[in-house]
Amino acid sequence: QVQLVESGGGLVQAGGSLRLSCSASGRTFSYYNMGWFRQAPGKEREFVAAISRSGDNTNYSDSVKGRFTISRDNAKNTVYLRMNSLKPEDTAVYYCAADRSFRESALAYGYDDWGQGTQVTVSS
């Protein structure tokens, strides 16, 4: 199991930007595909973005494509989510997740470990 800790959330005005970080424990971070998900009040958790363990493959939900960028630094055991042009509908708790399957993929499902989440609030 890998421990994940998100940071970087906060309150931002519509049109603004934030960068979320997710730090992982252990020495095998480079083996894991990583993803970001979010959950708004009263809604189910939804996929946001994913990145393969090498960083060569990425995947985005249609709602964030072109505005959000996922990246990773395997030397720092950290995955990032850069969020630009934020909208009020992006307000949610954002979670990072690890896929320990050892495949090279960036999928919207199949994650094994989850962080506690960080709140992002976008005001209009």
CSV table of N, CA and C in Angstrom, one decimal:
chain,number,residue,atom,x,y,z
A,1,GLN,N,0.8,-1.2,0.0
A,1,GLN,CA,0.0,0.0,0.0
A,1,GLN,C,0.9,1.3,0.0
A,2,VAL,N,0.5,2.3,-0.7
A,2,VAL,CA,1.2,3.5,-0.8
A,2,VAL,C,0.4,4.6,-0.1
A,3,GLN,N,1.1,5.4,0.7
A,3,GLN,CA,0.4,6.6,1.4
A,3,GLN,C,0.5,7.8,0.5
A,4,LEU,N,-0.6,8.5,0.3
A,4,LEU,CA,-0.7,9.6,-0.6
A,4,LEU,C,-1.2,10.8,0.2
A,5,VAL,N,-0.6,12.0,0.0
A,5,VAL,CA,-1.0,13.2,0.7
A,5,VAL,C,-1.1,14.3,-0.3
A,6,GLU,N,-2.3,14.9,-0.4
A,6,GLU,CA,-2.5,16.0,-1.4
A,6,GLU,C,-2.3,17.3,-0.7
A,7,SER,N,-2.0,18.3,-1.5
A,7,SER,CA,-1.8,19.7,-1.0
A,7,SER,C,-2.1,20.6,-2.1
A,8,GLY,N,-2.2,21.9,-1.8
A,8,GLY,CA,-2.3,22.9,-2.8
A,8,GLY,C,-3.7,23.4,-3.1
A,9,GLY,N,-4.7,22.8,-2.4
A,9,GLY,CA,-6.1,23.3,-2.6
A,9,GLY,C,-6.3,24.7,-2.0
A,10,GLY,N,-7.5,25.3,-2.3
A,10,GLY,CA,-7.8,26.6,-1.7
A,10,GLY,C,-8.9,27.2,-2.4
A,11,LEU,N,-9.1,28.5,-2.1
A,11,LEU,CA,-10.2,29.3,-2.7
A,11,LEU,C,-9.6,30.2,-3.8
A,12,VAL,N,-10.2,30.2,-4.9
A,12,VAL,CA,-9.7,31.0,-6.0
A,12,VAL,C,-10.9,31.5,-6.8
A,13,GLN,N,-10.7,32.6,-7.4
A,13,GLN,CA,-11.8,33.2,-8.3
A,13,GLN,C,-11.9,32.5,-9.6
A,14,ALA,N,-13.0,32.6,-10.2
A,14,ALA,CA,-13.2,32.0,-11.5
A,14,ALA,C,-12.2,32.6,-12.5
A,15,GLY,N,-11.6,31.8,-13.3
A,15,GLY,CA,-10.6,32.2,-14.2
A,15,GLY,C,-9.2,32.1,-13.7
A,16,GLY,N,-9.1,31.8,-12.4
A,16,GLY,CA,-7.8,31.7,-11.8
A,16,GLY,C,-7.2,30.3,-11.9
A,17,SER,N,-6.0,30.1,-11.3
A,17,SER,CA,-5.3,28.9,-11.4
A,17,SER,C,-4.8,28.4,-10.0
A,18,LEU,N,-4.7,27.1,-10.0
A,18,LEU,CA,-4.1,26.4,-8.8
A,18,LEU,C,-3.2,25.2,-9.3
A,19,ARG,N,-2.3,24.8,-8.5
A,19,ARG,CA,-1.5,23.6,-8.7
A,19,ARG,C,-1.6,22.7,-7.5
A,20,LEU,N,-2.2,21.6,-7.7
A,20,LEU,CA,-2.3,20.6,-6.7
A,20,LEU,C,-1.0,19.7,-6.7
A,21,SER,N,-0.6,19.2,-5.6
A,21,SER,CA,0.5,18.2,-5.5
A,21,SER,C,0.0,17.0,-4.7
A,22,CYS,N,0.6,15.9,-5.0
A,22,CYS,CA,0.3,14.7,-4.3
A,22,CYS,C,1.6,14.0,-4.1
A,23,SER,N,2.0,13.8,-2.8
A,23,SER,CA,3.3,13.2,-2.5
A,23,SER,C,3.0,11.8,-2.0
A,24,ALA,N,3.8,10.9,-2.5
A,24,ALA,CA,3.6,9.4,-2.2
A,24,ALA,C,4.8,8.9,-1.4
A,25,SER,N,4.5,8.0,-0.5
A,25,SER,CA,5.5,7.3,0.3
A,25,SER,C,6.1,6.2,-0.5
A,26,GLY,N,7.3,5.7,0.0
A,26,GLY,CA,7.9,4.5,-0.5
A,26,GLY,C,8.9,4.8,-1.6
A,27,ARG,N,9.5,3.8,-2.1
A,27,ARG,CA,10.6,3.9,-3.1
A,27,ARG,C,10.2,3.4,-4.4
A,28,THR,N,8.9,3.0,-4.6
A,28,THR,CA,8.4,2.5,-5.9
A,28,THR,C,7.4,3.3,-6.6
A,29,PHE,N,7.5,4.6,-6.3
A,29,PHE,CA,6.5,5.5,-6.9
A,29,PHE,C,6.6,5.4,-8.4
A,30,SER,N,7.7,5.3,-9.0
A,30,SER,CA,7.9,5.2,-10.5
A,30,SER,C,7.2,4.0,-11.1
A,31,TYR,N,6.8,3.1,-10.3
A,31,TYR,CA,6.1,1.9,-10.8
A,31,TYR,C,4.6,2.1,-11.0
A,32,TYR,N,4.1,3.2,-10.3
A,32,TYR,CA,2.6,3.4,-10.2
A,32,TYR,C,2.1,4.4,-11.3
A,33,ASN,N,1.0,4.0,-11.9
A,33,ASN,CA,0.2,5.0,-12.7
A,33,ASN,C,-0.5,5.8,-11.6
A,34,MET,N,-0.7,7.1,-11.9
A,34,MET,CA,-1.4,8.0,-11.0
A,34,MET,C,-2.6,8.7,-11.6
A,35,GLY,N,-3.5,9.0,-10.7
A,35,GLY,CA,-4.7,9.7,-11.2
A,35,GLY,C,-5.2,10.7,-10.3
A,36,TRP,N,-6.0,11.6,-10.8
A,36,TRP,CA,-6.7,12.6,-10.0
A,36,TRP,C,-8.2,12.4,-10.2
A,37,PHE,N,-8.9,12.5,-9.1
A,37,PHE,CA,-10.4,12.4,-9.1
A,37,PHE,C,-10.9,13.6,-8.3
A,38,ARG,N,-12.2,13.8,-8.4
A,38,ARG,CA,-12.8,14.9,-7.6
A,38,ARG,C,-14.2,14.5,-7.3
A,39,GLN,N,-14.7,15.0,-6.2
A,39,GLN,CA,-16.1,14.8,-5.7
A,39,GLN,C,-16.7,16.1,-5.2
A,40,ALA,N,-17.7,16.5,-5.9
A,40,ALA,CA,-18.5,17.7,-5.5
A,40,ALA,C,-19.6,17.3,-4.5
A,41,PRO,N,-20.0,18.3,-3.7
A,41,PRO,CA,-21.1,17.9,-2.7
A,41,PRO,C,-22.3,17.4,-3.4
A,42,GLY,N,-22.8,16.2,-2.9
A,42,GLY,CA,-24.0,15.6,-3.5
A,42,GLY,C,-23.8,14.9,-4.8
A,43,LYS,N,-22.5,14.8,-5.2
A,43,LYS,CA,-22.3,14.1,-6.5
A,43,LYS,C,-21.3,12.9,-6.3
A,44,GLU,N,-21.3,12.0,-7.2
A,44,GLU,CA,-20.3,10.9,-7.2
A,44,GLU,C,-18.9,11.4,-7.5
A,45,ARG,N,-18.0,10.6,-7.1
A,45,ARG,CA,-16.6,10.9,-7.4
A,45,ARG,C,-16.4,10.7,-8.9
A,46,GLU,N,-15.7,11.6,-9.6
A,46,GLU,CA,-15.5,11.5,-11.0
A,46,GLU,C,-14.0,11.6,-11.3
A,47,PHE,N,-13.6,11.0,-12.4
A,47,PHE,CA,-12.3,11.0,-13.0
A,47,PHE,C,-11.9,12.4,-13.5
A,48,VAL,N,-10.7,12.8,-13.3
A,48,VAL,CA,-10.2,14.1,-13.8
A,48,VAL,C,-9.1,13.9,-14.8
A,49,ALA,N,-8.0,13.2,-14.3
A,49,ALA,CA,-6.9,13.1,-15.2
A,49,ALA,C,-6.0,11.9,-14.7
A,50,ALA,N,-5.2,11.3,-15.6
A,50,ALA,CA,-4.3,10.2,-15.2
A,50,ALA,C,-3.0,10.3,-16.0
A,51,ILE,N,-2.0,9.8,-15.4
A,51,ILE,CA,-0.7,9.7,-16.0
A,51,ILE,C,0.0,8.4,-15.8
A,52,SER,N,0.6,7.9,-16.8
A,52,SER,CA,1.2,6.5,-16.7
A,52,SER,C,2.5,6.6,-15.9
A,53,ARG,N,3.0,5.5,-15.5
A,53,ARG,CA,4.2,5.5,-14.6
A,53,ARG,C,5.4,6.2,-15.2
A,54,SER,N,5.6,6.1,-16.5
A,54,SER,CA,6.7,6.7,-17.2
A,54,SER,C,6.4,8.2,-17.4
A,55,GLY,N,5.2,8.6,-17.4
A,55,GLY,CA,4.8,10.0,-17.7
A,55,GLY,C,4.5,10.2,-19.2
A,56,ASP,N,4.7,9.1,-20.0
A,56,ASP,CA,4.5,9.2,-21.4
A,56,ASP,C,3.1,9.3,-21.9
A,57,ASN,N,2.2,8.8,-21.1
A,57,ASN,CA,0.8,8.7,-21.5
A,57,ASN,C,-0.1,9.5,-20.5
A,58,THR,N,-1.0,10.3,-20.9
A,58,THR,CA,-1.9,11.1,-20.1
A,58,THR,C,-3.3,10.9,-20.6
A,59,ASN,N,-4.3,11.2,-19.8
A,59,ASN,CA,-5.7,11.0,-20.1
A,59,ASN,C,-6.5,12.0,-19.3
A,60,TYR,N,-7.4,12.7,-19.9
A,60,TYR,CA,-8.2,13.7,-19.2
A,60,TYR,C,-9.7,13.5,-19.5
A,61,SER,N,-10.5,13.9,-18.5
A,61,SER,CA,-11.9,14.0,-18.7
A,61,SER,C,-12.2,15.1,-19.7
A,62,ASP,N,-13.3,15.0,-20.4
A,62,ASP,CA,-13.7,16.0,-21.3
A,62,ASP,C,-13.9,17.4,-20.7
A,63,SER,N,-14.4,17.4,-19.4
A,63,SER,CA,-14.7,18.6,-18.7
A,63,SER,C,-13.5,19.4,-18.3
A,64,VAL,N,-12.3,18.8,-18.3
A,64,VAL,CA,-11.1,19.6,-17.9
A,64,VAL,C,-10.0,19.6,-19.1
A,65,LYS,N,-10.3,18.9,-20.1
A,65,LYS,CA,-9.3,18.8,-21.2
A,65,LYS,C,-9.0,20.2,-21.8
A,66,GLY,N,-7.8,20.6,-21.9
A,66,GLY,CA,-7.4,21.9,-22.4
A,66,GLY,C,-7.2,22.9,-21.3
A,67,ARG,N,-7.7,22.6,-20.1
A,67,ARG,CA,-7.5,23.5,-18.9
A,67,ARG,C,-6.6,23.0,-17.9
A,68,PHE,N,-6.6,21.7,-17.6
A,68,PHE,CA,-5.8,21.0,-16.6
A,68,PHE,C,-4.7,20.3,-17.2
A,69,THR,N,-3.6,20.2,-16.5
A,69,THR,CA,-2.4,19.4,-17.0
A,69,THR,C,-1.9,18.6,-15.8
A,70,ILE,N,-1.8,17.3,-16.0
A,70,ILE,CA,-1.2,16.4,-15.1
A,70,ILE,C,0.2,16.1,-15.4
A,71,SER,N,1.1,16.0,-14.4
A,71,SER,CA,2.5,15.8,-14.6
A,71,SER,C,3.0,15.1,-13.4
A,72,ARG,N,4.2,14.5,-13.5
A,72,ARG,CA,4.8,13.8,-12.3
A,72,ARG,C,6.3,14.0,-12.3
A,73,ASP,N,6.9,13.9,-11.1
A,73,ASP,CA,8.3,14.0,-10.9
A,73,ASP,C,8.7,12.7,-10.1
A,74,ASN,N,9.1,11.7,-10.8
A,74,ASN,CA,9.4,10.5,-10.1
A,74,ASN,C,10.6,10.6,-9.1
A,75,ALA,N,11.5,11.5,-9.3
A,75,ALA,CA,12.6,11.7,-8.4
A,75,ALA,C,12.1,12.3,-7.0
A,76,LYS,N,10.9,13.0,-7.1
A,76,LYS,CA,10.3,13.6,-5.9
A,76,LYS,C,9.1,12.8,-5.4
A,77,ASN,N,8.8,11.7,-6.0
A,77,ASN,CA,7.6,10.9,-5.6
A,77,ASN,C,6.4,11.8,-5.6
A,78,THR,N,6.2,12.6,-6.6
A,78,THR,CA,5.1,13.6,-6.6
A,78,THR,C,4.4,13.7,-7.9
A,79,VAL,N,3.1,13.7,-7.9
A,79,VAL,CA,2.3,14.0,-9.1
A,79,VAL,C,1.6,15.3,-8.9
A,80,TYR,N,1.4,16.1,-10.0
A,80,TYR,CA,0.9,17.4,-9.9
A,80,TYR,C,-0.4,17.5,-10.8
A,81,LEU,N,-1.2,18.4,-10.5
A,81,LEU,CA,-2.4,18.8,-11.3
A,81,LEU,C,-2.4,20.3,-11.4
A,82,ARG,N,-2.0,20.8,-12.6
A,82,ARG,CA,-2.1,22.2,-12.8
A,82,ARG,C,-3.5,22.5,-13.4
A,83,MET,N,-4.2,23.5,-12.7
A,83,MET,CA,-5.6,23.8,-13.1
A,83,MET,C,-5.6,25.2,-13.5
A,84,ASN,N,-5.9,25.5,-14.8
A,84,ASN,CA,-6.1,26.9,-15.3
A,84,ASN,C,-7.5,27.1,-15.6
A,85,SER,N,-7.8,28.4,-15.8
A,85,SER,CA,-9.2,28.8,-16.2
A,85,SER,C,-10.3,28.1,-15.4
A,86,LEU,N,-10.1,28.2,-14.1
A,86,LEU,CA,-11.0,27.5,-13.2
A,86,LEU,C,-12.4,28.0,-13.3
A,87,LYS,N,-13.4,27.2,-13.1
A,87,LYS,CA,-14.8,27.5,-13.2
A,87,LYS,C,-15.4,27.1,-11.8
A,88,PRO,N,-16.5,27.8,-11.5
A,88,PRO,CA,-17.2,27.4,-10.2
A,88,PRO,C,-17.6,25.9,-10.2
A,89,GLU,N,-17.9,25.3,-11.4
A,89,GLU,CA,-18.2,23.9,-11.4
A,89,GLU,C,-17.0,23.0,-11.1
A,90,ASP,N,-15.8,23.5,-11.1
A,90,ASP,CA,-14.6,22.7,-10.7
A,90,ASP,C,-14.5,22.6,-9.2
A,91,THR,N,-15.4,23.3,-8.4
A,91,THR,CA,-15.4,23.2,-7.0
A,91,THR,C,-15.6,21.7,-6.5
A,92,ALA,N,-14.7,21.2,-5.7
A,92,ALA,CA,-14.8,19.8,-5.3
A,92,ALA,C,-13.7,19.5,-4.3
A,93,VAL,N,-13.7,18.3,-3.7
A,93,VAL,CA,-12.6,17.8,-3.0
A,93,VAL,C,-11.8,17.0,-4.1
A,94,TYR,N,-10.5,17.2,-4.2
A,94,TYR,CA,-9.7,16.5,-5.2
A,94,TYR,C,-8.9,15.5,-4.5
A,95,TYR,N,-8.9,14.3,-5.1
A,95,TYR,CA,-8.1,13.2,-4.6
A,95,TYR,C,-7.1,12.7,-5.6
A,96,CYS,N,-5.9,12.3,-5.1
A,96,CYS,CA,-5.0,11.5,-6.0
A,96,CYS,C,-5.1,10.1,-5.6
A,97,ALA,N,-4.8,9.3,-6.6
A,97,ALA,CA,-4.9,7.8,-6.5
A,97,ALA,C,-3.7,7.1,-7.2
A,98,ALA,N,-3.4,5.9,-6.7
A,98,ALA,CA,-2.3,5.2,-7.3
A,98,ALA,C,-2.8,3.8,-7.8
A,99,ASP,N,-2.3,3.5,-9.0
A,99,ASP,CA,-2.6,2.2,-9.6
A,99,ASP,C,-1.4,1.4,-9.5
A,100,ARG,N,-1.4,0.3,-8.7
A,100,ARG,CA,-0.2,-0.5,-8.5
A,100,ARG,C,-0.2,-1.8,-9.4
A,101,SER,N,-0.8,-1.7,-10.6
A,101,SER,CA,-0.9,-2.8,-11.4
A,101,SER,C,0.4,-3.1,-12.2
A,102,PHE,N,1.3,-2.2,-12.2
A,102,PHE,CA,2.6,-2.4,-13.0
A,102,PHE,C,2.4,-2.3,-14.5
A,103,ARG,N,1.2,-2.0,-15.0
A,103,ARG,CA,1.0,-1.8,-16.4
A,103,ARG,C,1.4,-0.4,-16.7
A,104,GLU,N,1.7,-0.1,-17.9
A,104,GLU,CA,1.9,1.3,-18.4
A,104,GLU,C,0.6,1.8,-19.0
A,105,SER,N,-0.1,2.6,-18.2
A,105,SER,CA,-1.5,3.0,-18.6
A,105,SER,C,-1.9,4.3,-17.9
A,106,ALA,N,-2.9,5.0,-18.4
A,106,ALA,CA,-3.5,6.2,-17.8
A,106,ALA,C,-5.0,6.0,-17.9
A,107,LEU,N,-5.5,5.2,-17.0
A,107,LEU,CA,-6.9,4.9,-17.1
A,107,LEU,C,-7.8,5.7,-16.1
A,108,ALA,N,-9.0,5.7,-16.3
A,108,ALA,CA,-10.0,6.4,-15.4
A,108,ALA,C,-10.5,5.4,-14.3
A,109,TYR,N,-10.0,4.3,-14.2
A,109,TYR,CA,-10.5,3.3,-13.2
A,109,TYR,C,-9.3,2.4,-12.8
A,110,GLY,N,-9.6,1.6,-11.8
A,110,GLY,CA,-8.6,0.5,-11.4
A,110,GLY,C,-7.6,1.0,-10.4
A,111,TYR,N,-7.9,2.0,-9.6
A,111,TYR,CA,-6.9,2.5,-8.6
A,111,TYR,C,-7.0,1.8,-7.3
A,112,ASP,N,-5.9,1.6,-6.7
A,112,ASP,CA,-5.8,0.8,-5.4
A,112,ASP,C,-5.7,1.7,-4.2
A,113,ASP,N,-5.0,2.8,-4.2
A,113,ASP,CA,-4.8,3.6,-3.0
A,113,ASP,C,-5.2,5.0,-3.2
A,114,TRP,N,-5.7,5.7,-2.2
A,114,TRP,CA,-6.3,7.0,-2.3
A,114,TRP,C,-5.8,7.9,-1.2
A,115,GLY,N,-5.6,9.2,-1.5
A,115,GLY,CA,-5.3,10.2,-0.5
A,115,GLY,C,-6.6,10.6,0.2
A,116,GLN,N,-6.4,11.6,1.1
A,116,GLN,CA,-7.5,12.1,1.9
A,116,GLN,C,-8.2,13.2,1.2
A,117,GLY,N,-7.6,13.8,0.2
A,117,GLY,CA,-8.3,14.9,-0.5
A,117,GLY,C,-7.9,16.3,-0.1
A,118,THR,N,-8.0,17.2,-1.0
A,118,THR,CA,-7.8,18.6,-0.8
A,118,THR,C,-8.9,19.4,-1.4
A,119,GLN,N,-9.4,20.4,-0.7
A,119,GLN,CA,-10.6,21.1,-1.1
A,119,GLN,C,-10.2,22.2,-2.1
A,120,VAL,N,-10.9,22.3,-3.2
A,120,VAL,CA,-10.8,23.4,-4.2
A,120,VAL,C,-12.1,24.1,-4.3
A,121,THR,N,-12.1,25.4,-4.1
A,121,THR,CA,-13.3,26.1,-4.2
A,121,THR,C,-13.1,27.3,-5.1
A,122,VAL,N,-14.0,27.4,-6.1
A,122,VAL,CA,-13.9,28.4,-7.2
A,122,VAL,C,-15.1,29.3,-7.0
A,123,SER,N,-14.8,30.6,-6.7
A,123,SER,CA,-15.9,31.5,-6.6
A,123,SER,C,-16.2,32.2,-7.9
A,124,SER,N,-17.5,32.6,-8.1
A,124,SER,CA,-17.9,33.2,-9.3
A,124,SER,C,-17.8,34.7,-9.2
